PDB file of C-alpha atoms and ligand atoms in Angstrom:
ATOM      1  CA  MET A   1      99.854 -24.316  36.577  1.00  0.00           C
ATOM      2  CA  LYS A   2      96.847 -26.423  35.312  1.00  0.00           C
ATOM      3  CA  ARG A   3      93.810 -24.018  34.720  1.00  0.00           C
ATOM      4  CA  ALA A   4      90.137 -24.664  33.690  1.00  0.00           C
ATOM      5  CA  ALA A   5      88.392 -22.458  31.084  1.00  0.00           C
ATOM      6  CA  PRO A   6      89.281 -18.826  31.914  1.00  0.00           C
ATOM      7  CA  THR A   7      86.687 -16.904  33.899  1.00  0.00           C
ATOM      8  CA  PRO A   8      86.597 -12.993  33.519  1.00  0.00           C
ATOM      9  CA  LYS A   9      89.282 -12.625  36.420  1.00  0.00           C
ATOM     10  CA  ASP A  10      91.401 -15.117  34.836  1.00  0.00           C
ATOM     11  CA  LYS A  11      91.760 -12.684  32.186  1.00  0.00           C
ATOM     12  CA  LEU A  12      93.170  -9.913  34.093  1.00  0.00           C
ATOM     13  CA  ILE A  13      97.076 -10.029  34.434  1.00  0.00           C
ATOM     14  CA  PHE A  14      98.595  -7.573  37.094  1.00  0.00           C
ATOM     15  CA  ALA A  15     101.949  -6.173  36.156  1.00  0.00           C
ATOM     16  CA  LEU A  16     103.898  -6.287  39.211  1.00  0.00           C
ATOM     17  CA  ASP A  17     106.010  -3.283  38.232  1.00  0.00           C
ATOM     18  CA  VAL A  18     107.670  -2.597  41.303  1.00  0.00           C
ATOM     19  CA  PRO A  19     111.393  -2.174  42.532  1.00  0.00           C
ATOM     20  CA  ASP A  20     111.707  -4.856  45.138  1.00  0.00           C
ATOM     21  CA  LEU A  21     110.056  -7.936  46.364  1.00  0.00           C
ATOM     22  CA  ALA A  22     108.707  -6.585  49.523  1.00  0.00           C
ATOM     23  CA  GLN A  23     106.453  -4.343  47.527  1.00  0.00           C
ATOM     24  CA  ALA A  24     105.566  -7.046  45.123  1.00  0.00           C
ATOM     25  CA  LEU A  25     104.379  -9.449  47.703  1.00  0.00           C
ATOM     26  CA  GLY A  26     102.318  -6.713  49.301  1.00  0.00           C
ATOM     27  CA  TYR A  27     100.351  -6.333  46.026  1.00  0.00           C
ATOM     28  CA  ALA A  28     100.295 -10.065  45.633  1.00  0.00           C
ATOM     29  CA  GLU A  29      98.735 -10.559  49.004  1.00  0.00           C
ATOM     30  CA  ILE A  30      95.983  -8.061  48.338  1.00  0.00           C
ATOM     31  CA  LEU A  31      95.175  -8.866  44.714  1.00  0.00           C
ATOM     32  CA  LYS A  32      95.596 -12.698  44.750  1.00  0.00           C
ATOM     33  CA  ASP A  33      91.887 -13.507  44.790  1.00  0.00           C
ATOM     34  CA  HIS A  34      91.065 -10.563  42.093  1.00  0.00           C
ATOM     35  CA  VAL A  35      93.393 -11.303  39.016  1.00  0.00           C
ATOM     36  CA  GLY A  36      94.240 -14.260  37.133  1.00  0.00           C
ATOM     37  CA  LEU A  37      97.880 -13.701  36.693  1.00  0.00           C
ATOM     38  CA  PHE A  38     100.923 -11.722  38.196  1.00  0.00           C
ATOM     39  CA  LYS A  39     103.255 -10.606  35.318  1.00  0.00           C
ATOM     40  CA  ILE A  40     106.925 -10.511  36.509  1.00  0.00           C
ATOM     41  CA  GLY A  41     109.093  -8.299  34.496  1.00  0.00           C
ATOM     42  CA  LEU A  42     112.698  -7.076  34.033  1.00  0.00           C
ATOM     43  CA  GLU A  43     112.858  -4.696  36.840  1.00  0.00           C
ATOM     44  CA  LEU A  44     111.817  -7.010  39.585  1.00  0.00           C
ATOM     45  CA  PHE A  45     113.536  -9.956  38.171  1.00  0.00           C
ATOM     46  CA  VAL A  46     116.894  -8.430  37.603  1.00  0.00           C
ATOM     47  CA  LYS A  47     116.677  -7.166  41.176  1.00  0.00           C
ATOM     48  CA  GLU A  48     115.423 -10.390  42.986  1.00  0.00           C
ATOM     49  CA  GLY A  49     115.985 -13.125  40.636  1.00  0.00           C
ATOM     50  CA  PRO A  50     113.849 -16.193  40.065  1.00  0.00           C
ATOM     51  CA  GLY A  51     113.172 -16.192  44.002  1.00  0.00           C
ATOM     52  CA  ALA A  52     110.504 -13.623  43.068  1.00  0.00           C
ATOM     53  CA  VAL A  53     108.375 -16.083  40.997  1.00  0.00           C
ATOM     54  CA  THR A  54     108.778 -18.612  43.891  1.00  0.00           C
ATOM     55  CA  SER A  55     107.744 -16.086  46.697  1.00  0.00           C
ATOM     56  CA  VAL A  56     104.828 -14.659  44.753  1.00  0.00           C
ATOM     57  CA  ARG A  57     103.541 -18.151  43.950  1.00  0.00           C
ATOM     58  CA  GLU A  58     103.875 -19.073  47.741  1.00  0.00           C
ATOM     59  CA  ILE A  59     101.620 -16.218  48.653  1.00  0.00           C
ATOM     60  CA  ALA A  60      99.257 -16.621  45.664  1.00  0.00           C
ATOM     61  CA  PRO A  61      99.409 -20.233  44.635  1.00  0.00           C
ATOM     62  CA  ASN A  62      96.165 -20.051  42.559  1.00  0.00           C
ATOM     63  CA  VAL A  63      97.366 -17.199  40.429  1.00  0.00           C
ATOM     64  CA  GLY A  64      99.431 -17.754  37.211  1.00  0.00           C
ATOM     65  CA  ILE A  65     102.942 -16.264  36.420  1.00  0.00           C
ATOM     66  CA  PHE A  66     103.609 -14.335  33.380  1.00  0.00           C
ATOM     67  CA  LEU A  67     107.339 -13.978  33.243  1.00  0.00           C
ATOM     68  CA  ASP A  68     107.917 -11.008  30.761  1.00  0.00           C
ATOM     69  CA  LEU A  69     111.699 -11.054  30.318  1.00  0.00           C
ATOM     70  CA  LYS A  70     111.383 -10.854  26.312  1.00  0.00           C
ATOM     71  CA  PHE A  71     114.027 -13.181  25.309  1.00  0.00           C
ATOM     72  CA  HIS A  72     116.382 -12.324  22.452  1.00  0.00           C
ATOM     73  CA  ASP A  73     119.369 -14.364  21.542  1.00  0.00           C
ATOM     74  CA  ILE A  74     120.616 -17.169  19.331  1.00  0.00           C
ATOM     75  CA  PRO A  75     117.989 -20.136  19.450  1.00  0.00           C
ATOM     76  CA  ALA A  76     120.284 -22.403  21.870  1.00  0.00           C
ATOM     77  CA  THR A  77     120.530 -19.700  24.587  1.00  0.00           C
ATOM     78  CA  VAL A  78     117.049 -18.919  24.207  1.00  0.00           C
ATOM     79  CA  VAL A  79     115.809 -22.469  24.542  1.00  0.00           C
ATOM     80  CA  GLY A  80     118.000 -22.698  27.811  1.00  0.00           C
ATOM     81  CA  ALA A  81     116.098 -19.534  29.098  1.00  0.00           C
ATOM     82  CA  TYR A  82     112.717 -21.252  28.232  1.00  0.00           C
ATOM     83  CA  ARG A  83     113.711 -24.524  29.934  1.00  0.00           C
ATOM     84  CA  SER A  84     114.618 -22.583  33.210  1.00  0.00           C
ATOM     85  CA  ALA A  85     111.259 -20.642  32.868  1.00  0.00           C
ATOM     86  CA  VAL A  86     109.464 -23.989  32.655  1.00  0.00           C
ATOM     87  CA  ASP A  87     111.345 -25.223  35.572  1.00  0.00           C
ATOM     88  CA  LEU A  88     110.096 -22.104  37.475  1.00  0.00           C
ATOM     89  CA  GLY A  89     106.509 -23.060  36.343  1.00  0.00           C
ATOM     90  CA  ALA A  90     105.808 -19.847  34.506  1.00  0.00           C
ATOM     91  CA  ASP A  91     102.639 -20.100  32.592  1.00  0.00           C
ATOM     92  CA  PHE A  92     103.301 -17.300  30.062  1.00  0.00           C
ATOM     93  CA  VAL A  93     106.910 -16.183  28.640  1.00  0.00           C
ATOM     94  CA  THR A  94     107.822 -13.482  25.834  1.00  0.00           C
ATOM     95  CA  VAL A  95     110.031 -13.767  23.088  1.00  0.00           C
ATOM     96  CA  HIS A  96     111.032 -11.223  20.367  1.00  0.00           C
ATOM     97  CA  LEU A  97     110.158 -12.224  16.943  1.00  0.00           C
ATOM     98  CA  SER A  98     112.567  -9.821  15.155  1.00  0.00           C
ATOM     99  CA  GLU A  99     115.269 -12.658  14.424  1.00  0.00           C
ATOM    100  CA  GLY A 100     112.847 -14.713  12.356  1.00  0.00           C
ATOM    101  CA  SER A 101     111.533 -18.320  12.771  1.00  0.00           C
ATOM    102  CA  PRO A 102     114.837 -20.093  13.971  1.00  0.00           C
ATOM    103  CA  MET A 103     114.527 -19.062  17.727  1.00  0.00           C
ATOM    104  CA  ILE A 104     110.707 -19.860  17.718  1.00  0.00           C
ATOM    105  CA  ARG A 105     111.071 -23.178  16.114  1.00  0.00           C
ATOM    106  CA  ALA A 106     113.782 -24.150  18.671  1.00  0.00           C
ATOM    107  CA  ILE A 107     111.628 -23.241  21.641  1.00  0.00           C
ATOM    108  CA  LEU A 108     108.468 -25.024  20.144  1.00  0.00           C
ATOM    109  CA  GLY A 109     110.594 -28.078  19.824  1.00  0.00           C
ATOM    110  CA  GLU A 110     110.604 -28.327  23.484  1.00  0.00           C
ATOM    111  CA  GLY A 111     106.964 -29.633  23.021  1.00  0.00           C
ATOM    112  CA  GLU A 112     104.141 -29.301  25.505  1.00  0.00           C
ATOM    113  CA  THR A 113     105.439 -27.786  28.498  1.00  0.00           C
ATOM    114  CA  GLY A 114     102.634 -26.107  30.320  1.00  0.00           C
ATOM    115  CA  THR A 115     104.382 -22.668  29.343  1.00  0.00           C
ATOM    116  CA  THR A 116     102.907 -20.723  26.502  1.00  0.00           C
ATOM    117  CA  VAL A 117     105.372 -18.585  24.423  1.00  0.00           C
ATOM    118  CA  LEU A 118     103.903 -15.139  23.463  1.00  0.00           C
ATOM    119  CA  GLY A 119     105.640 -13.471  20.710  1.00  0.00           C
ATOM    120  CA  VAL A 120     106.594  -9.535  20.744  1.00  0.00           C
ATOM    121  CA  THR A 121     106.354  -8.519  17.070  1.00  0.00           C
ATOM    122  CA  VAL A 122     107.419  -4.701  17.375  1.00  0.00           C
ATOM    123  CA  LEU A 123     107.753  -2.791  20.495  1.00  0.00           C
ATOM    124  CA  THR A 124     104.972  -0.319  20.861  1.00  0.00           C
ATOM    125  CA  SER A 125     107.703   2.452  21.488  1.00  0.00           C
ATOM    126  CA  THR A 126     108.827   2.069  18.093  1.00  0.00           C
ATOM    127  CA  SER A 127     107.726   4.656  15.449  1.00  0.00           C
ATOM    128  CA  ALA A 128     107.576   4.780  11.907  1.00  0.00           C
ATOM    129  CA  ASP A 129     110.706   6.969  11.811  1.00  0.00           C
ATOM    130  CA  ASP A 130     112.595   4.470  13.740  1.00  0.00           C
ATOM    131  CA  LEU A 131     112.278   1.665  11.209  1.00  0.00           C
ATOM    132  CA  GLY A 132     114.819   3.091   8.672  1.00  0.00           C
ATOM    133  CA  ASP A 133     117.316   3.253  11.640  1.00  0.00           C
ATOM    134  CA  ILE A 134     117.015  -0.343  12.351  1.00  0.00           C
ATOM    135  CA  GLY A 135     117.335  -1.348   8.693  1.00  0.00           C
ATOM    136  CA  ILE A 136     113.775  -1.981   7.802  1.00  0.00           C
ATOM    137  CA  ASP A 137     112.850  -1.155   4.486  1.00  0.00           C
ATOM    138  CA  PRO A 138     110.442   1.986   4.695  1.00  0.00           C
ATOM    139  CA  GLU A 139     109.108   1.043   1.089  1.00  0.00           C
ATOM    140  CA  LYS A 140     108.170  -2.339   2.394  1.00  0.00           C
ATOM    141  CA  PHE A 141     106.880  -1.320   5.900  1.00  0.00           C
ATOM    142  CA  PRO A 142     106.084   2.428   5.880  1.00  0.00           C
ATOM    143  CA  GLU A 143     104.447   1.912   9.580  1.00  0.00           C
ATOM    144  CA  PRO A 144     105.057  -0.440  12.213  1.00  0.00           C
ATOM    145  CA  GLY A 145     101.581  -1.975  12.038  1.00  0.00           C
ATOM    146  CA  GLU A 146     102.868  -3.552   8.818  1.00  0.00           C
ATOM    147  CA  LEU A 147     105.635  -5.063  10.278  1.00  0.00           C
ATOM    148  CA  VAL A 148     103.605  -6.402  13.095  1.00  0.00           C
ATOM    149  CA  ILE A 149     101.526  -8.384  10.746  1.00  0.00           C
ATOM    150  CA  HIS A 150     104.537  -9.549   8.783  1.00  0.00           C
ATOM    151  CA  ARG A 151     106.202 -10.840  11.787  1.00  0.00           C
ATOM    152  CA  ALA A 152     103.157 -12.602  13.252  1.00  0.00           C
ATOM    153  CA  HIS A 153     102.449 -14.582  10.132  1.00  0.00           C
ATOM    154  CA  MET A 154     106.260 -15.660  10.090  1.00  0.00           C
ATOM    155  CA  ALA A 155     105.797 -16.696  13.740  1.00  0.00           C
ATOM    156  CA  LYS A 156     102.573 -18.385  13.392  1.00  0.00           C
ATOM    157  CA  GLU A 157     104.007 -20.505  10.277  1.00  0.00           C
ATOM    158  CA  ALA A 158     106.696 -21.633  12.695  1.00  0.00           C
ATOM    159  CA  GLY A 159     103.916 -22.796  15.064  1.00  0.00           C
ATOM    160  CA  LEU A 160     103.435 -19.925  17.406  1.00  0.00           C
ATOM    161  CA  LYS A 161     100.067 -19.428  19.094  1.00  0.00           C
ATOM    162  CA  GLY A 162     100.586 -16.512  21.297  1.00  0.00           C
ATOM    163  CA  PHE A 163     101.175 -12.805  20.677  1.00  0.00           C
ATOM    164  CA  VAL A 164     101.535  -9.559  22.851  1.00  0.00           C
ATOM    165  CA  SER A 165      99.773  -6.674  20.921  1.00  0.00           C
ATOM    166  CA  SER A 166      98.517  -3.190  21.533  1.00  0.00           C
ATOM    167  CA  PRO A 167      94.658  -3.144  22.133  1.00  0.00           C
ATOM    168  CA  LEU A 168      94.352  -1.391  18.815  1.00  0.00           C
ATOM    169  CA  GLU A 169      95.856  -4.067  16.887  1.00  0.00           C
ATOM    170  CA  VAL A 170      94.151  -7.189  18.480  1.00  0.00           C
ATOM    171  CA  ARG A 171      91.118  -7.260  15.695  1.00  0.00           C
ATOM    172  CA  THR A 172      93.671  -6.812  12.806  1.00  0.00           C
ATOM    173  CA  LEU A 173      96.004  -9.541  14.025  1.00  0.00           C
ATOM    174  CA  LYS A 174      93.006 -12.198  14.639  1.00  0.00           C
ATOM    175  CA  GLU A 175      91.491 -11.013  11.161  1.00  0.00           C
ATOM    176  CA  ALA A 176      94.944 -11.906   9.609  1.00  0.00           C
ATOM    177  CA  LEU A 177      96.049 -14.842  11.587  1.00  0.00           C
ATOM    178  CA  GLY A 178      92.623 -16.427  12.715  1.00  0.00           C
ATOM    179  CA  ASP A 179      90.868 -16.734  15.938  1.00  0.00           C
ATOM    180  CA  ASP A 180      92.618 -19.751  17.425  1.00  0.00           C
ATOM    181  CA  ILE A 181      95.542 -17.316  18.315  1.00  0.00           C
ATOM    182  CA  ILE A 182      95.969 -15.926  21.843  1.00  0.00           C
ATOM    183  CA  VAL A 183      96.557 -12.433  22.187  1.00  0.00           C
ATOM    184  CA  VAL A 184      97.504 -10.412  25.543  1.00  0.00           C
ATOM    185  CA  THR A 185      97.345  -6.730  25.436  1.00  0.00           C
ATOM    186  CA  PRO A 186      98.763  -4.041  27.572  1.00  0.00           C
ATOM    187  CA  GLY A 187      97.724  -0.305  27.170  1.00  0.00           C
ATOM    188  CA  ILE A 188      94.382  -0.865  29.139  1.00  0.00           C
ATOM    189  CA  ARG A 189      92.898   2.254  30.726  1.00  0.00           C
ATOM    190  CA  LEU A 190      89.432   2.686  32.398  1.00  0.00           C
ATOM    191  CA  ALA A 191      87.310   5.401  30.621  1.00  0.00           C
ATOM    192  CA  GLY A 192      88.395   8.663  31.725  1.00  0.00           C
ATOM    193  CA  SER A 193      91.665   7.804  33.577  1.00  0.00           C
ATOM    194  CA  GLY A 194      95.043   9.146  32.454  1.00  0.00           C
ATOM    195  CA  LYS A 195      97.292   7.458  29.711  1.00  0.00           C
ATOM    196  CA  ASP A 196     100.471   7.672  31.721  1.00  0.00           C
ATOM    197  CA  ASP A 197     103.185   7.243  28.736  1.00  0.00           C
ATOM    198  CA  GLN A 198     100.818   4.618  26.937  1.00  0.00           C
ATOM    199  CA  LYS A 199     100.048   5.924  23.412  1.00  0.00           C
ATOM    200  CA  ARG A 200      97.846   3.376  22.120  1.00  0.00           C
ATOM    201  CA  ILE A 201      95.138   2.534  24.690  1.00  0.00           C
ATOM    202  CA  ALA A 202      91.852   0.975  24.907  1.00  0.00           C
ATOM    203  CA  THR A 203      89.375   0.492  27.749  1.00  0.00           C
ATOM    204  CA  PRO A 204      89.028  -3.328  29.078  1.00  0.00           C
ATOM    205  CA  GLY A 205      85.714  -3.663  27.433  1.00  0.00           C
ATOM    206  CA  SER A 206      86.760  -2.457  24.085  1.00  0.00           C
ATOM    207  CA  ALA A 207      89.957  -4.538  24.137  1.00  0.00           C
ATOM    208  CA  ILE A 208      87.774  -7.837  24.997  1.00  0.00           C
ATOM    209  CA  ARG A 209      85.112  -7.024  22.407  1.00  0.00           C
ATOM    210  CA  ASP A 210      88.115  -6.754  19.752  1.00  0.00           C
ATOM    211  CA  GLY A 211      89.266 -10.168  20.747  1.00  0.00           C
ATOM    212  CA  ALA A 212      92.008  -9.827  23.446  1.00  0.00           C
ATOM    213  CA  ASP A 213      92.201 -12.890  25.322  1.00  0.00           C
ATOM    214  CA  TYR A 214      94.172 -11.411  28.383  1.00  0.00           C
ATOM    215  CA  LEU A 215      94.482  -7.867  29.469  1.00  0.00           C
ATOM    216  CA  VAL A 216      97.794  -6.566  31.125  1.00  0.00           C
ATOM    217  CA  VAL A 217      97.288  -3.929  33.720  1.00  0.00           C
ATOM    218  CA  GLY A 218      99.908  -2.098  35.873  1.00  0.00           C
ATOM    219  CA  ARG A 219      99.808   1.367  36.912  1.00  0.00           C
ATOM    220  CA  PRO A 220      95.899   1.964  36.925  1.00  0.00           C
ATOM    221  CA  ILE A 221      95.805  -0.886  39.641  1.00  0.00           C
ATOM    222  CA  ARG A 222      99.046  -0.378  41.285  1.00  0.00           C
ATOM    223  CA  ASP A 223      98.663   3.473  41.676  1.00  0.00           C
ATOM    224  CA  SER A 224      94.874   3.303  42.490  1.00  0.00           C
ATOM    225  CA  VAL A 225      93.881   4.477  46.090  1.00  0.00           C
ATOM    226  CA  ASP A 226      91.881   1.147  46.216  1.00  0.00           C
ATOM    227  CA  PRO A 227      93.704  -1.575  43.862  1.00  0.00           C
ATOM    228  CA  VAL A 228      91.130  -4.198  44.779  1.00  0.00           C
ATOM    229  CA  LYS A 229      88.266  -1.853  43.888  1.00  0.00           C
ATOM    230  CA  THR A 230      89.951  -0.934  40.575  1.00  0.00           C
ATOM    231  CA  ALA A 231      90.674  -4.680  39.645  1.00  0.00           C
ATOM    232  CA  GLU A 232      87.042  -5.501  40.415  1.00  0.00           C
ATOM    233  CA  GLU A 233      85.837  -2.666  38.072  1.00  0.00           C
ATOM    234  CA  ILE A 234      88.057  -3.815  35.291  1.00  0.00           C
ATOM    235  CA  VAL A 235      86.925  -7.527  35.940  1.00  0.00           C
ATOM    236  CA  ARG A 236      83.248  -6.446  35.731  1.00  0.00           C
ATOM    237  CA  GLU A 237      84.046  -4.681  32.401  1.00  0.00           C
ATOM    238  CA  ILE A 238      85.533  -7.935  31.163  1.00  0.00           C
ATOM    239  CA  GLU A 239      82.584  -9.852  32.224  1.00  0.00           C
ATOM    240  CA  GLU A 240      80.188  -7.419  30.487  1.00  0.00           C
ATOM    241  CA  ALA A 241      82.231  -7.241  27.381  1.00  0.00           C
ATOM    242  CA  LEU A 242      82.142 -11.283  27.005  1.00  0.00           C
ATOM    243  CA  LEU A 243      78.242 -11.348  27.300  1.00  0.00           C
TER     244      LEU A 243
HETATM  245  O1  C5P B 301     101.209   0.407  34.026  1.00  0.00           O
HETATM  246  P1  C5P B 301     100.598  -0.275  32.601  1.00  0.00           P
HETATM  247  O2  C5P B 301      99.326  -0.651  32.559  1.00  0.00           O
HETATM  248  O3  C5P B 301     100.857   0.737  31.372  1.00  0.00           O
HETATM  249  O4  C5P B 301     101.607  -1.230  32.380  1.00  0.00           O
HETATM  250  C1  C5P B 301     101.642  -2.181  31.260  1.00  0.00           C
HETATM  251  C2  C5P B 301     102.660  -3.263  31.309  1.00  0.00           C
HETATM  252  O5  C5P B 301     102.839  -3.826  29.851  1.00  0.00           O
HETATM  253  C3  C5P B 301     104.095  -2.991  31.623  1.00  0.00           C
HETATM  254  O6  C5P B 301     104.604  -3.882  32.511  1.00  0.00           O
HETATM  255  C4  C5P B 301     104.692  -2.661  30.395  1.00  0.00           C
HETATM  256  O7  C5P B 301     106.017  -3.132  30.370  1.00  0.00           O
HETATM  257  C5  C5P B 301     104.114  -3.879  29.552  1.00  0.00           C
HETATM  258  N1  C5P B 301     103.996  -3.540  28.219  1.00  0.00           N
HETATM  259  C6  C5P B 301     103.616  -2.322  27.330  1.00  0.00           C
HETATM  260  N2  C5P B 301     103.730  -2.430  26.169  1.00  0.00           N
HETATM  261  C7  C5P B 301     104.161  -3.178  25.468  1.00  0.00           C
HETATM  262  C8  C5P B 301     104.683  -4.646  25.956  1.00  0.00           C
HETATM  263  C9  C5P B 301     104.623  -4.534  27.430  1.00  0.00           C
HETATM  264  O8  C5P B 301     103.089  -1.477  28.142  1.00  0.00           O
HETATM  265  N3  C5P B 301     104.315  -3.161  24.213  1.00  0.00           N
END
């Protein structure tokens, strides 16, 4: 999808975290004029396949698609998956950065496709205690945050420009890598609302002020009694933070 400079609404990504297409299309219908992108993740994609992307796009042709499948395989296989995502017209896709630069270089070797690759450095569910279990030297990387910066540097050197990050790490990432990277942050909650299972959260306004380029919001909108009103509230906060 070709888009002009992002408006506050364009920076809001609604996560279609629902178990089937009927529910996804219900949310797509009511939210299509209130968000910039819909995120389709593993739950919906594994259930409904690529048809989920085409059906959502039919209902909401002006909303972008973030295909969050977090590719992780040998470079040739990941490039194949990336080409399929490009054919589907995805605006964003995600790739794990834990295998180093060959996978990234292979994807970026596809050139300008209109599908932006976002790197996942370390899952936010990974704690300092888990690092030793997965073979990471605790002397070199005592905390996940240090591994985040290490992998982000590696990926940027390989040419990657986009990253997924917790809102609490956006500022550090941009300070380390420069303002020209694109950072997409989940873990967004309106002030005074619950955290669900998210540990590292921020309000829409503070995430934007810290340099987030796009915000991913799922349950706060999905489970709201008035999803449109909640989406509008978030967009208003984004707008104020951008002033
Ligand atoms: O419901 P909630 O707003 O917490 O949804 C956040 C979305 O972002 C979910 O789709 C979740 O899978 C995704 N996500 C995340 N944390 C990450 C990466 C992705 O919450 N580190």
